[in-house]
């Protein structure tokens, strides 16, 4: 999602459904990507990463997809739970350049 | 263990005060970072230390002064701050600086400048 003023884009899903959070990046030279989860009042928590020589990586209940052609990254969360409610940030980097964070997406899980 | 600790959790200070934020990690990481995060915004990089030397300063005002006493500790000294400096200050660390290194974040210090 893209930031719109002061409002984070929000994805609202029902508990048990799958969630897909999207992220567009601009630097075609980026070669390492990370998804972070940030709960209210806490620091970002590492979820999963992917390198540019891959297009898919799976973790526990999470999958990250990378489409370098259109510079797009997505995070899929299977069987979304209330504890997944948080703001999700993608971040990307290349070489020794510092991480650049996306604008974030708020995930709200309805019980 | 991927824990980065930060103290204090909350800090309220006046514009004439001097205070310090502290960050600690015991993962043997050689790169440490300070970020500033305003509400509903992503973290913004302030400083990067690599092997205890300042390697990146993202044009941060001099009222913020970082210090890396040793490879496990990172401080951020605050002096004569402005109300707009109120934010969540996050510390992070990684094995090395860059080259596809995952950064692990602390819980942050929520700072309010009156």
mmCIF file with all atom_site columns, C-alpha atoms in Angstrom:
data_model
loop_
_atom_site.group_PDB
_atom_site.id
_atom_site.type_symbol
_atom_site.label_atom_id
_atom_site.label_alt_id
_atom_site.label_comp_id
_atom_site.label_asym_id
_atom_site.label_entity_id
_atom_site.label_seq_id
_atom_site.pdbx_PDB_ins_code
_atom_site.Cartn_x
_atom_site.Cartn_y
_atom_site.Cartn_z
_atom_site.occupancy
_atom_site.B_iso_or_equiv
_atom_site.pdbx_formal_charge
_atom_site.auth_seq_id
_atom_site.auth_comp_id
_atom_site.auth_asym_id
_atom_site.auth_atom_id
_atom_site.pdbx_PDB_model_num
ATOM 1   C CA . UNK A 1 1   ? 0.000   0.000   0.000   1.00 0.00 ? 1   UNK A CA 1
ATOM 2   C CA . UNK A 1 2   ? 1.013   3.631   -0.295  1.00 0.00 ? 2   UNK A CA 1
ATOM 3   C CA . UNK A 1 3   ? 0.875   6.259   2.385   1.00 0.00 ? 3   UNK A CA 1
ATOM 4   C CA . UNK A 1 4   ? -1.896  8.789   1.995   1.00 0.00 ? 4   UNK A CA 1
ATOM 5   C CA . UNK A 1 5   ? -1.246  11.821  4.175   1.00 0.00 ? 5   UNK A CA 1
ATOM 6   C CA . UNK A 1 6   ? -1.353  10.925  7.853   1.00 0.00 ? 6   UNK A CA 1
ATOM 7   C CA . UNK A 1 7   ? -3.526  7.860   7.384   1.00 0.00 ? 7   UNK A CA 1
ATOM 8   C CA . UNK A 1 8   ? -2.023  4.421   7.090   1.00 0.00 ? 8   UNK A CA 1
ATOM 9   C CA . UNK A 1 9   ? -3.705  2.216   4.507   1.00 0.00 ? 9   UNK A CA 1
ATOM 10  C CA . UNK A 1 10  ? -5.663  -0.415  6.369   1.00 0.00 ? 10  UNK A CA 1
ATOM 11  C CA . UNK A 1 11  ? -6.455  -4.005  5.500   1.00 0.00 ? 11  UNK A CA 1
ATOM 12  C CA . UNK A 1 12  ? -9.312  -5.491  7.467   1.00 0.00 ? 12  UNK A CA 1
ATOM 13  C CA . UNK A 1 13  ? -9.769  -9.273  7.415   1.00 0.00 ? 13  UNK A CA 1
ATOM 14  C CA . UNK A 1 14  ? -11.787 -11.873 9.276   1.00 0.00 ? 14  UNK A CA 1
ATOM 15  C CA . UNK A 1 15  ? -10.024 -14.213 11.653  1.00 0.00 ? 15  UNK A CA 1
ATOM 16  C CA . UNK A 1 16  ? -9.049  -17.366 9.785   1.00 0.00 ? 16  UNK A CA 1
ATOM 17  C CA . UNK A 1 17  ? -8.877  -15.697 6.386   1.00 0.00 ? 17  UNK A CA 1
ATOM 18  C CA . UNK A 1 18  ? -5.660  -15.226 4.466   1.00 0.00 ? 18  UNK A CA 1
ATOM 19  C CA . UNK A 1 19  ? -4.139  -11.727 4.296   1.00 0.00 ? 19  UNK A CA 1
ATOM 20  C CA . UNK A 1 20  ? -2.060  -10.199 1.540   1.00 0.00 ? 20  UNK A CA 1
ATOM 21  C CA . UNK A 1 21  ? -0.111  -7.020  2.202   1.00 0.00 ? 21  UNK A CA 1
ATOM 22  C CA . UNK A 1 22  ? 1.539   -5.316  -0.727  1.00 0.00 ? 22  UNK A CA 1
ATOM 23  C CA . UNK A 1 23  ? 4.561   -3.091  -1.095  1.00 0.00 ? 23  UNK A CA 1
ATOM 24  C CA . UNK A 1 24  ? 6.006   -1.282  -4.098  1.00 0.00 ? 24  UNK A CA 1
ATOM 25  C CA . UNK A 1 25  ? 9.646   -0.239  -4.160  1.00 0.00 ? 25  UNK A CA 1
ATOM 26  C CA . UNK A 1 26  ? 11.403  2.134   -6.516  1.00 0.00 ? 26  UNK A CA 1
ATOM 27  C CA . UNK A 1 27  ? 15.068  1.123   -6.586  1.00 0.00 ? 27  UNK A CA 1
ATOM 28  C CA . UNK A 1 28  ? 15.639  -1.543  -9.218  1.00 0.00 ? 28  UNK A CA 1
ATOM 29  C CA . UNK A 1 29  ? 19.074  -2.213  -7.694  1.00 0.00 ? 29  UNK A CA 1
ATOM 30  C CA . UNK A 1 30  ? 17.583  -3.304  -4.348  1.00 0.00 ? 30  UNK A CA 1
ATOM 31  C CA . UNK A 1 31  ? 18.653  -6.838  -3.610  1.00 0.00 ? 31  UNK A CA 1
ATOM 32  C CA . UNK A 1 32  ? 17.454  -7.585  -0.093  1.00 0.00 ? 32  UNK A CA 1
ATOM 33  C CA . UNK A 1 33  ? 13.980  -7.175  1.314   1.00 0.00 ? 33  UNK A CA 1
ATOM 34  C CA . UNK A 1 34  ? 12.544  -7.573  4.804   1.00 0.00 ? 34  UNK A CA 1
ATOM 35  C CA . UNK A 1 35  ? 9.061   -7.535  6.255   1.00 0.00 ? 35  UNK A CA 1
ATOM 36  C CA . UNK A 1 36  ? 8.634   -6.148  9.759   1.00 0.00 ? 36  UNK A CA 1
ATOM 37  C CA . UNK A 1 37  ? 5.610   -6.261  12.051  1.00 0.00 ? 37  UNK A CA 1
ATOM 38  C CA . UNK A 1 38  ? 5.108   -3.431  14.505  1.00 0.00 ? 38  UNK A CA 1
ATOM 39  C CA . UNK A 1 39  ? 2.541   -3.712  17.270  1.00 0.00 ? 39  UNK A CA 1
ATOM 40  C CA . UNK A 1 40  ? 1.322   -0.665  19.106  1.00 0.00 ? 40  UNK A CA 1
ATOM 41  C CA . UNK A 1 41  ? 3.955   0.693   21.487  1.00 0.00 ? 41  UNK A CA 1
ATOM 42  C CA . UNK A 1 42  ? 6.638   -1.746  20.347  1.00 0.00 ? 42  UNK A CA 1
ATOM 43  C CA . UNK A 1 43  ? 9.605   -1.752  18.003  1.00 0.00 ? 43  UNK A CA 1
ATOM 44  C CA . UNK A 1 44  ? 9.489   -3.412  14.565  1.00 0.00 ? 44  UNK A CA 1
ATOM 45  C CA . UNK A 1 45  ? 9.790   -7.172  14.735  1.00 0.00 ? 45  UNK A CA 1
ATOM 46  C CA . UNK A 1 46  ? 11.496  -9.154  11.957  1.00 0.00 ? 46  UNK A CA 1
ATOM 47  C CA . UNK A 1 47  ? 9.083   -11.506 10.171  1.00 0.00 ? 47  UNK A CA 1
ATOM 48  C CA . UNK A 1 48  ? 10.739  -12.781 7.024   1.00 0.00 ? 48  UNK A CA 1
ATOM 49  C CA . UNK A 1 49  ? 13.295  -11.719 4.440   1.00 0.00 ? 49  UNK A CA 1
ATOM 50  C CA . UNK A 1 50  ? 14.061  -12.508 0.816   1.00 0.00 ? 50  UNK A CA 1
ATOM 51  C CA . UNK A 1 51  ? 17.028  -11.934 -1.451  1.00 0.00 ? 51  UNK A CA 1
ATOM 52  C CA . UNK A 1 52  ? 16.715  -10.802 -5.027  1.00 0.00 ? 52  UNK A CA 1
ATOM 53  C CA . UNK A 1 53  ? 17.828  -14.157 -6.415  1.00 0.00 ? 53  UNK A CA 1
ATOM 54  C CA . UNK A 1 54  ? 14.574  -15.651 -5.130  1.00 0.00 ? 54  UNK A CA 1
ATOM 55  C CA . UNK A 1 55  ? 10.953  -14.928 -5.986  1.00 0.00 ? 55  UNK A CA 1
ATOM 56  C CA . UNK A 1 56  ? 9.291   -16.732 -3.096  1.00 0.00 ? 56  UNK A CA 1
ATOM 57  C CA . UNK A 1 57  ? 10.151  -17.653 0.451   1.00 0.00 ? 57  UNK A CA 1
ATOM 58  C CA . UNK A 1 58  ? 8.012   -19.332 3.062   1.00 0.00 ? 58  UNK A CA 1
ATOM 59  C CA . UNK A 1 59  ? 8.049   -19.181 6.808   1.00 0.00 ? 59  UNK A CA 1
ATOM 60  C CA . UNK A 1 60  ? 5.633   -20.286 9.457   1.00 0.00 ? 60  UNK A CA 1
ATOM 61  C CA . UNK A 1 61  ? 2.224   -19.087 8.196   1.00 0.00 ? 61  UNK A CA 1
ATOM 62  C CA . UNK A 1 62  ? 3.907   -16.366 6.149   1.00 0.00 ? 62  UNK A CA 1
ATOM 63  C CA . UNK A 1 63  ? 5.059   -16.231 2.537   1.00 0.00 ? 63  UNK A CA 1
ATOM 64  C CA . UNK A 1 64  ? 6.908   -13.410 0.843   1.00 0.00 ? 64  UNK A CA 1
ATOM 65  C CA . UNK A 1 65  ? 6.690   -12.992 -2.934  1.00 0.00 ? 65  UNK A CA 1
ATOM 66  C CA . UNK A 1 66  ? 9.068   -10.814 -4.911  1.00 0.00 ? 66  UNK A CA 1
ATOM 67  C CA . UNK A 1 67  ? 8.370   -9.605  -8.440  1.00 0.00 ? 67  UNK A CA 1
ATOM 68  C CA . UNK A 1 68  ? 11.463  -7.726  -9.583  1.00 0.00 ? 68  UNK A CA 1
ATOM 69  C CA . UNK A 1 69  ? 9.971   -6.964  -12.987 1.00 0.00 ? 69  UNK A CA 1
ATOM 70  C CA . UNK A 1 70  ? 7.348   -4.657  -11.515 1.00 0.00 ? 70  UNK A CA 1
ATOM 71  C CA . UNK A 1 71  ? 9.273   -3.917  -8.297  1.00 0.00 ? 71  UNK A CA 1
ATOM 72  C CA . UNK A 1 72  ? 6.610   -5.390  -6.064  1.00 0.00 ? 72  UNK A CA 1
ATOM 73  C CA . UNK A 1 73  ? 6.776   -7.293  -2.815  1.00 0.00 ? 73  UNK A CA 1
ATOM 74  C CA . UNK A 1 74  ? 3.944   -8.984  -0.974  1.00 0.00 ? 74  UNK A CA 1
ATOM 75  C CA . UNK A 1 75  ? 3.460   -10.648 2.376   1.00 0.00 ? 75  UNK A CA 1
ATOM 76  C CA . UNK A 1 76  ? 0.882   -13.397 2.659   1.00 0.00 ? 76  UNK A CA 1
ATOM 77  C CA . UNK A 1 77  ? -0.314  -14.456 6.092   1.00 0.00 ? 77  UNK A CA 1
ATOM 78  C CA . UNK A 1 78  ? -2.246  -17.703 6.230   1.00 0.00 ? 78  UNK A CA 1
ATOM 79  C CA . UNK A 1 79  ? -5.133  -18.233 8.664   1.00 0.00 ? 79  UNK A CA 1
ATOM 80  C CA . UNK A 1 80  ? -4.841  -14.720 10.083  1.00 0.00 ? 80  UNK A CA 1
ATOM 81  C CA . UNK A 1 81  ? -5.210  -14.484 13.851  1.00 0.00 ? 81  UNK A CA 1
ATOM 82  C CA . UNK A 1 82  ? -6.078  -11.542 16.132  1.00 0.00 ? 82  UNK A CA 1
ATOM 83  C CA . UNK A 1 83  ? -2.437  -11.492 17.253  1.00 0.00 ? 83  UNK A CA 1
ATOM 84  C CA . UNK A 1 84  ? -1.462  -10.621 13.690  1.00 0.00 ? 84  UNK A CA 1
ATOM 85  C CA . UNK A 1 85  ? -3.092  -7.205  14.050  1.00 0.00 ? 85  UNK A CA 1
ATOM 86  C CA . UNK A 1 86  ? -0.288  -4.666  13.670  1.00 0.00 ? 86  UNK A CA 1
ATOM 87  C CA . UNK A 1 87  ? 1.340   -2.306  11.201  1.00 0.00 ? 87  UNK A CA 1
ATOM 88  C CA . UNK A 1 88  ? 3.455   -4.096  8.604   1.00 0.00 ? 88  UNK A CA 1
ATOM 89  C CA . UNK A 1 89  ? 6.431   -2.421  6.947   1.00 0.00 ? 89  UNK A CA 1
ATOM 90  C CA . UNK A 1 90  ? 8.463   -3.626  4.012   1.00 0.00 ? 90  UNK A CA 1
ATOM 91  C CA . UNK A 1 91  ? 12.099  -2.537  3.880   1.00 0.00 ? 91  UNK A CA 1
ATOM 92  C CA . UNK A 1 92  ? 14.694  -2.840  1.155   1.00 0.00 ? 92  UNK A CA 1
ATOM 93  C CA . UNK A 1 93  ? 18.379  -2.241  0.671   1.00 0.00 ? 93  UNK A CA 1
ATOM 94  C CA . UNK A 1 94  ? 21.269  -2.825  -1.657  1.00 0.00 ? 94  UNK A CA 1
ATOM 95  C CA . UNK A 1 95  ? 24.935  -3.237  -0.853  1.00 0.00 ? 95  UNK A CA 1
ATOM 96  C CA . UNK A 1 96  ? 25.913  -1.010  2.026   1.00 0.00 ? 96  UNK A CA 1
ATOM 97  C CA . UNK A 1 97  ? 23.031  1.406   1.676   1.00 0.00 ? 97  UNK A CA 1
ATOM 98  C CA . UNK A 1 98  ? 20.896  1.613   4.814   1.00 0.00 ? 98  UNK A CA 1
ATOM 99  C CA . UNK A 1 99  ? 17.434  0.066   4.910   1.00 0.00 ? 99  UNK A CA 1
ATOM 100 C CA . UNK A 1 100 ? 14.650  2.072   3.297   1.00 0.00 ? 100 UNK A CA 1
ATOM 101 C CA . UNK A 1 101 ? 11.233  1.474   4.806   1.00 0.00 ? 101 UNK A CA 1
ATOM 102 C CA . UNK A 1 102 ? 7.930   1.551   2.989   1.00 0.00 ? 102 UNK A CA 1
ATOM 103 C CA . UNK A 1 103 ? 5.079   3.605   4.378   1.00 0.00 ? 103 UNK A CA 1
ATOM 104 C CA . UNK A 1 104 ? 3.346   0.736   6.193   1.00 0.00 ? 104 UNK A CA 1
ATOM 105 C CA . UNK A 1 105 ? -0.017  -1.025  6.138   1.00 0.00 ? 105 UNK A CA 1
ATOM 106 C CA . UNK A 1 106 ? -2.238  -1.541  9.162   1.00 0.00 ? 106 UNK A CA 1
ATOM 107 C CA . UNK A 1 107 ? -3.729  -5.037  9.393   1.00 0.00 ? 107 UNK A CA 1
ATOM 108 C CA . UNK A 1 108 ? -6.912  -5.315  11.448  1.00 0.00 ? 108 UNK A CA 1
ATOM 109 C CA . UNK A 1 109 ? -8.172  -8.800  12.211  1.00 0.00 ? 109 UNK A CA 1
ATOM 110 C CA . UNK A 1 110 ? -11.854 -9.036  13.060  1.00 0.00 ? 110 UNK A CA 1
ATOM 111 C CA . UNK A 1 111 ? -12.747 -11.884 15.435  1.00 0.00 ? 111 UNK A CA 1
ATOM 112 C CA . UNK B 2 1   ? 18.647  -14.507 21.260  1.00 0.00 ? 1   UNK B CA 1
ATOM 113 C CA . UNK B 2 2   ? 17.736  -11.503 19.094  1.00 0.00 ? 2   UNK B CA 1
ATOM 114 C CA . UNK B 2 3   ? 17.113  -9.020  21.875  1.00 0.00 ? 3   UNK B CA 1
ATOM 115 C CA . UNK B 2 4   ? 17.947  -5.356  21.750  1.00 0.00 ? 4   UNK B CA 1
ATOM 116 C CA . UNK B 2 5   ? 17.134  -3.483  24.946  1.00 0.00 ? 5   UNK B CA 1
ATOM 117 C CA . UNK B 2 6   ? 16.476  0.224   25.333  1.00 0.00 ? 6   UNK B CA 1
ATOM 118 C CA . UNK B 2 7   ? 16.154  2.470   28.356  1.00 0.00 ? 7   UNK B CA 1
ATOM 119 C CA . UNK B 2 8   ? 14.187  4.341   29.409  1.00 0.00 ? 8   UNK B CA 1
ATOM 120 C CA . UNK B 2 9   ? 10.867  3.202   27.957  1.00 0.00 ? 9   UNK B CA 1
ATOM 121 C CA . UNK B 2 10  ? 9.398   6.676   28.306  1.00 0.00 ? 10  UNK B CA 1
ATOM 122 C CA . UNK B 2 11  ? 11.018  10.073  28.739  1.00 0.00 ? 11  UNK B CA 1
ATOM 123 C CA . UNK B 2 12  ? 9.558   13.521  29.244  1.00 0.00 ? 12  UNK B CA 1
ATOM 124 C CA . UNK B 2 13  ? 11.966  16.430  29.038  1.00 0.00 ? 13  UNK B CA 1
ATOM 125 C CA . UNK B 2 14  ? 11.923  20.178  28.786  1.00 0.00 ? 14  UNK B CA 1
ATOM 126 C CA . UNK B 2 15  ? 13.636  22.066  25.997  1.00 0.00 ? 15  UNK B CA 1
ATOM 127 C CA . UNK B 2 16  ? 16.535  23.044  28.261  1.00 0.00 ? 16  UNK B CA 1
ATOM 128 C CA . UNK B 2 17  ? 17.176  19.570  29.654  1.00 0.00 ? 17  UNK B CA 1
ATOM 129 C CA . UNK B 2 18  ? 19.994  17.180  28.824  1.00 0.00 ? 18  UNK B CA 1
ATOM 130 C CA . UNK B 2 19  ? 19.144  13.498  28.764  1.00 0.00 ? 19  UNK B CA 1
ATOM 131 C CA . UNK B 2 20  ? 20.470  10.291  27.233  1.00 0.00 ? 20  UNK B CA 1
ATOM 132 C CA . UNK B 2 21  ? 18.872  7.271   25.624  1.00 0.00 ? 21  UNK B CA 1
ATOM 133 C CA . UNK B 2 22  ? 20.608  3.936   26.002  1.00 0.00 ? 22  UNK B CA 1
ATOM 134 C CA . UNK B 2 23  ? 20.658  0.819   23.828  1.00 0.00 ? 23  UNK B CA 1
ATOM 135 C CA . UNK B 2 24  ? 22.311  -2.528  24.444  1.00 0.00 ? 24  UNK B CA 1
ATOM 136 C CA . UNK B 2 25  ? 22.704  -5.765  22.512  1.00 0.00 ? 25  UNK B CA 1
ATOM 137 C CA . UNK B 2 26  ? 24.632  -8.927  23.328  1.00 0.00 ? 26  UNK B CA 1
ATOM 138 C CA . UNK B 2 27  ? 24.364  -10.680 19.987  1.00 0.00 ? 27  UNK B CA 1
ATOM 139 C CA . UNK B 2 28  ? 27.901  -9.802  18.926  1.00 0.00 ? 28  UNK B CA 1
ATOM 140 C CA . UNK B 2 29  ? 26.532  -7.485  16.257  1.00 0.00 ? 29  UNK B CA 1
ATOM 141 C CA . UNK B 2 30  ? 29.000  -4.948  14.916  1.00 0.00 ? 30  UNK B CA 1
ATOM 142 C CA . UNK B 2 31  ? 26.535  -2.453  13.470  1.00 0.00 ? 31  UNK B CA 1
ATOM 143 C CA . UNK B 2 32  ? 24.090  -0.388  15.529  1.00 0.00 ? 32  UNK B CA 1
ATOM 144 C CA . UNK B 2 33  ? 21.532  2.163   14.435  1.00 0.00 ? 33  UNK B CA 1
ATOM 145 C CA . UNK B 2 34  ? 19.347  4.964   15.748  1.00 0.00 ? 34  UNK B CA 1
ATOM 146 C CA . UNK B 2 35  ? 15.989  5.620   14.101  1.00 0.00 ? 35  UNK B CA 1
ATOM 147 C CA . UNK B 2 36  ? 13.296  8.192   14.778  1.00 0.00 ? 36  UNK B CA 1
ATOM 148 C CA . UNK B 2 37  ? 9.658   7.240   14.236  1.00 0.00 ? 37  UNK B CA 1
ATOM 149 C CA . UNK B 2 38  ? 6.727   9.641   14.248  1.00 0.00 ? 38  UNK B CA 1
ATOM 150 C CA . UNK B 2 39  ? 3.179   8.379   14.637  1.00 0.00 ? 39  UNK B CA 1
ATOM 151 C CA . UNK B 2 40  ? 1.831   6.477   11.635  1.00 0.00 ? 40  UNK B CA 1
ATOM 152 C CA . UNK B 2 41  ? 5.129   6.843   9.787   1.00 0.00 ? 41  UNK B CA 1
ATOM 153 C CA . UNK B 2 42  ? 7.949   4.400   9.060   1.00 0.00 ? 42  UNK B CA 1
ATOM 154 C CA . UNK B 2 43  ? 11.213  4.590   10.982  1.00 0.00 ? 43  UNK B CA 1
ATOM 155 C CA . UNK B 2 44  ? 13.653  7.215   9.675   1.00 0.00 ? 44  UNK B CA 1
ATOM 156 C CA . UNK B 2 45  ? 17.356  6.486   9.924   1.00 0.00 ? 45  UNK B CA 1
ATOM 157 C CA . UNK B 2 46  ? 19.397  8.905   12.024  1.00 0.00 ? 46  UNK B CA 1
ATOM 158 C CA . UNK B 2 47  ? 22.813  7.310   12.615  1.00 0.00 ? 47  UNK B CA 1
ATOM 159 C CA . UNK B 2 48  ? 24.715  4.133   11.802  1.00 0.00 ? 48  UNK B CA 1
ATOM 160 C CA . UNK B 2 49  ? 27.688  2.860   13.760  1.00 0.00 ? 49  UNK B CA 1
ATOM 161 C CA . UNK B 2 50  ? 29.864  0.181   12.230  1.00 0.00 ? 50  UNK B CA 1
ATOM 162 C CA . UNK B 2 51  ? 32.580  -1.375  14.366  1.00 0.00 ? 51  UNK B CA 1
ATOM 163 C CA . UNK B 2 52  ? 32.079  1.409   16.924  1.00 0.00 ? 52  UNK B CA 1
ATOM 164 C CA . UNK B 2 53  ? 32.695  4.144   14.378  1.00 0.00 ? 53  UNK B CA 1
ATOM 165 C CA . UNK B 2 54  ? 30.051  6.512   13.070  1.00 0.00 ? 54  UNK B CA 1
ATOM 166 C CA . UNK B 2 55  ? 29.537  5.604   9.434   1.00 0.00 ? 55  UNK B CA 1
ATOM 167 C CA . UNK B 2 56  ? 26.296  7.379   8.536   1.00 0.00 ? 56  UNK B CA 1
ATOM 168 C CA . UNK B 2 57  ? 24.778  10.593  9.877   1.00 0.00 ? 57  UNK B CA 1
ATOM 169 C CA . UNK B 2 58  ? 21.580  11.398  8.018   1.00 0.00 ? 58  UNK B CA 1
ATOM 170 C CA . UNK B 2 59  ? 21.936  15.168  8.433   1.00 0.00 ? 59  UNK B CA 1
ATOM 171 C CA . UNK B 2 60  ? 20.654  14.995  11.985  1.00 0.00 ? 60  UNK B CA 1
ATOM 172 C CA . UNK B 2 61  ? 20.688  18.275  13.976  1.00 0.00 ? 61  UNK B CA 1
ATOM 173 C CA . UNK B 2 62  ? 23.543  18.606  16.448  1.00 0.00 ? 62  UNK B CA 1
ATOM 174 C CA . UNK B 2 63  ? 21.138  18.602  19.382  1.00 0.00 ? 63  UNK B CA 1
ATOM 175 C CA . UNK B 2 64  ? 21.234  14.819  18.901  1.00 0.00 ? 64  UNK B CA 1
ATOM 176 C CA . UNK B 2 65  ? 24.667  13.384  19.681  1.00 0.00 ? 65  UNK B CA 1
ATOM 177 C CA . UNK B 2 66  ? 25.321  9.644   19.325  1.00 0.00 ? 66  UNK B CA 1
ATOM 178 C CA . UNK B 2 67  ? 27.992  7.734   21.176  1.00 0.00 ? 67  UNK B CA 1
ATOM 179 C CA . UNK B 2 68  ? 29.170  4.140   20.929  1.00 0.00 ? 68  UNK B CA 1
ATOM 180 C CA . UNK B 2 69  ? 31.217  3.354   24.060  1.00 0.00 ? 69  UNK B CA 1
ATOM 181 C CA . UNK B 2 70  ? 31.759  -0.269  23.036  1.00 0.00 ? 70  UNK B CA 1
ATOM 182 C CA . UNK B 2 71  ? 30.450  -2.847  20.612  1.00 0.00 ? 71  UNK B CA 1
ATOM 183 C CA . UNK B 2 72  ? 27.434  -3.666  22.800  1.00 0.00 ? 72  UNK B CA 1
ATOM 184 C CA . UNK B 2 73  ? 26.295  -0.188  23.743  1.00 0.00 ? 73  UNK B CA 1
ATOM 185 C CA . UNK B 2 74  ? 24.891  2.759   21.876  1.00 0.00 ? 74  UNK B CA 1
ATOM 186 C CA . UNK B 2 75  ? 23.819  6.040   23.436  1.00 0.00 ? 75  UNK B CA 1
ATOM 187 C CA . UNK B 2 76  ? 21.942  9.021   22.087  1.00 0.00 ? 76  UNK B CA 1
ATOM 188 C CA . UNK B 2 77  ? 22.574  12.244  23.996  1.00 0.00 ? 77  UNK B CA 1
ATOM 189 C CA . UNK B 2 78  ? 19.837  14.837  23.812  1.00 0.00 ? 78  UNK B CA 1
ATOM 190 C CA . UNK B 2 79  ? 20.241  18.549  24.469  1.00 0.00 ? 79  UNK B CA 1
ATOM 191 C CA . UNK B 2 80  ? 18.045  21.568  23.788  1.00 0.00 ? 80  UNK B CA 1
ATOM 192 C CA . UNK B 2 81  ? 15.415  19.557  21.953  1.00 0.00 ? 81  UNK B CA 1
ATOM 193 C CA . UNK B 2 82  ? 12.322  21.021  20.350  1.00 0.00 ? 82  UNK B CA 1
ATOM 194 C CA . UNK B 2 83  ? 8.717   19.833  20.755  1.00 0.00 ? 83  UNK B CA 1
ATOM 195 C CA . UNK B 2 84  ? 8.814   18.488  17.186  1.00 0.00 ? 84  UNK B CA 1
ATOM 196 C CA . UNK B 2 85  ? 11.515  16.057  18.302  1.00 0.00 ? 85  UNK B CA 1
ATOM 197 C CA . UNK B 2 86  ? 8.875   14.166  20.248  1.00 0.00 ? 86  UNK B CA 1
ATOM 198 C CA . UNK B 2 87  ? 8.779   10.679  18.741  1.00 0.00 ? 87  UNK B CA 1
ATOM 199 C CA . UNK B 2 88  ? 9.605   7.020   19.301  1.00 0.00 ? 88  UNK B CA 1
ATOM 200 C CA . UNK B 2 89  ? 13.379  6.525   19.153  1.00 0.00 ? 89  UNK B CA 1
ATOM 201 C CA . UNK B 2 90  ? 14.360  3.074   18.021  1.00 0.00 ? 90  UNK B CA 1
ATOM 202 C CA . UNK B 2 91  ? 17.695  1.343   18.281  1.00 0.00 ? 91  UNK B CA 1
ATOM 203 C CA . UNK B 2 92  ? 18.588  -1.560  16.018  1.00 0.00 ? 92  UNK B CA 1
ATOM 204 C CA . UNK B 2 93  ? 21.566  -3.807  15.454  1.00 0.00 ? 93  UNK B CA 1
ATOM 205 C CA . UNK B 2 94  ? 22.811  -6.132  12.733  1.00 0.00 ? 94  UNK B CA 1
ATOM 206 C CA . UNK B 2 95  ? 25.713  -8.506  12.270  1.00 0.00 ? 95  UNK B CA 1
ATOM 207 C CA . UNK B 2 96  ? 27.341  -6.051  9.910   1.00 0.00 ? 96  UNK B CA 1
ATOM 208 C CA . UNK B 2 97  ? 26.297  -2.799  8.255   1.00 0.00 ? 97  UNK B CA 1
ATOM 209 C CA . UNK B 2 98  ? 24.617  -3.505  4.955   1.00 0.00 ? 98  UNK B CA 1
ATOM 210 C CA . UNK B 2 99  ? 25.255  -6.398  2.587   1.00 0.00 ? 99  UNK B CA 1
ATOM 211 C CA . UNK B 2 100 ? 21.889  -8.039  3.173   1.00 0.00 ? 100 UNK B CA 1
ATOM 212 C CA . UNK B 2 101 ? 21.961  -7.885  6.942   1.00 0.00 ? 101 UNK B CA 1
ATOM 213 C CA . UNK B 2 102 ? 18.806  -8.180  8.980   1.00 0.00 ? 102 UNK B CA 1
ATOM 214 C CA . UNK B 2 103 ? 18.338  -5.408  11.518  1.00 0.00 ? 103 UNK B CA 1
ATOM 215 C CA . UNK B 2 104 ? 16.831  -6.309  14.880  1.00 0.00 ? 104 UNK B CA 1
ATOM 216 C CA . UNK B 2 105 ? 15.010  -3.544  16.705  1.00 0.00 ? 105 UNK B CA 1
ATOM 217 C CA . UNK B 2 106 ? 14.584  -2.683  20.343  1.00 0.00 ? 106 UNK B CA 1
ATOM 218 C CA . UNK B 2 107 ? 11.233  -1.666  21.849  1.00 0.00 ? 107 UNK B CA 1
ATOM 219 C CA . UNK B 2 108 ? 12.032  2.027   21.568  1.00 0.00 ? 108 UNK B CA 1
ATOM 220 C CA . UNK B 2 109 ? 12.020  5.015   23.898  1.00 0.00 ? 109 UNK B CA 1
ATOM 221 C CA . UNK B 2 110 ? 8.954   7.216   23.628  1.00 0.00 ? 110 UNK B CA 1
ATOM 222 C CA . UNK B 2 111 ? 10.147  10.785  24.029  1.00 0.00 ? 111 UNK B CA 1
ATOM 223 C CA . UNK B 2 112 ? 7.974   13.788  24.777  1.00 0.00 ? 112 UNK B CA 1
ATOM 224 C CA . UNK B 2 113 ? 9.568   17.239  24.638  1.00 0.00 ? 113 UNK B CA 1
ATOM 225 C CA . UNK B 2 114 ? 7.617   19.961  26.406  1.00 0.00 ? 114 UNK B CA 1
#
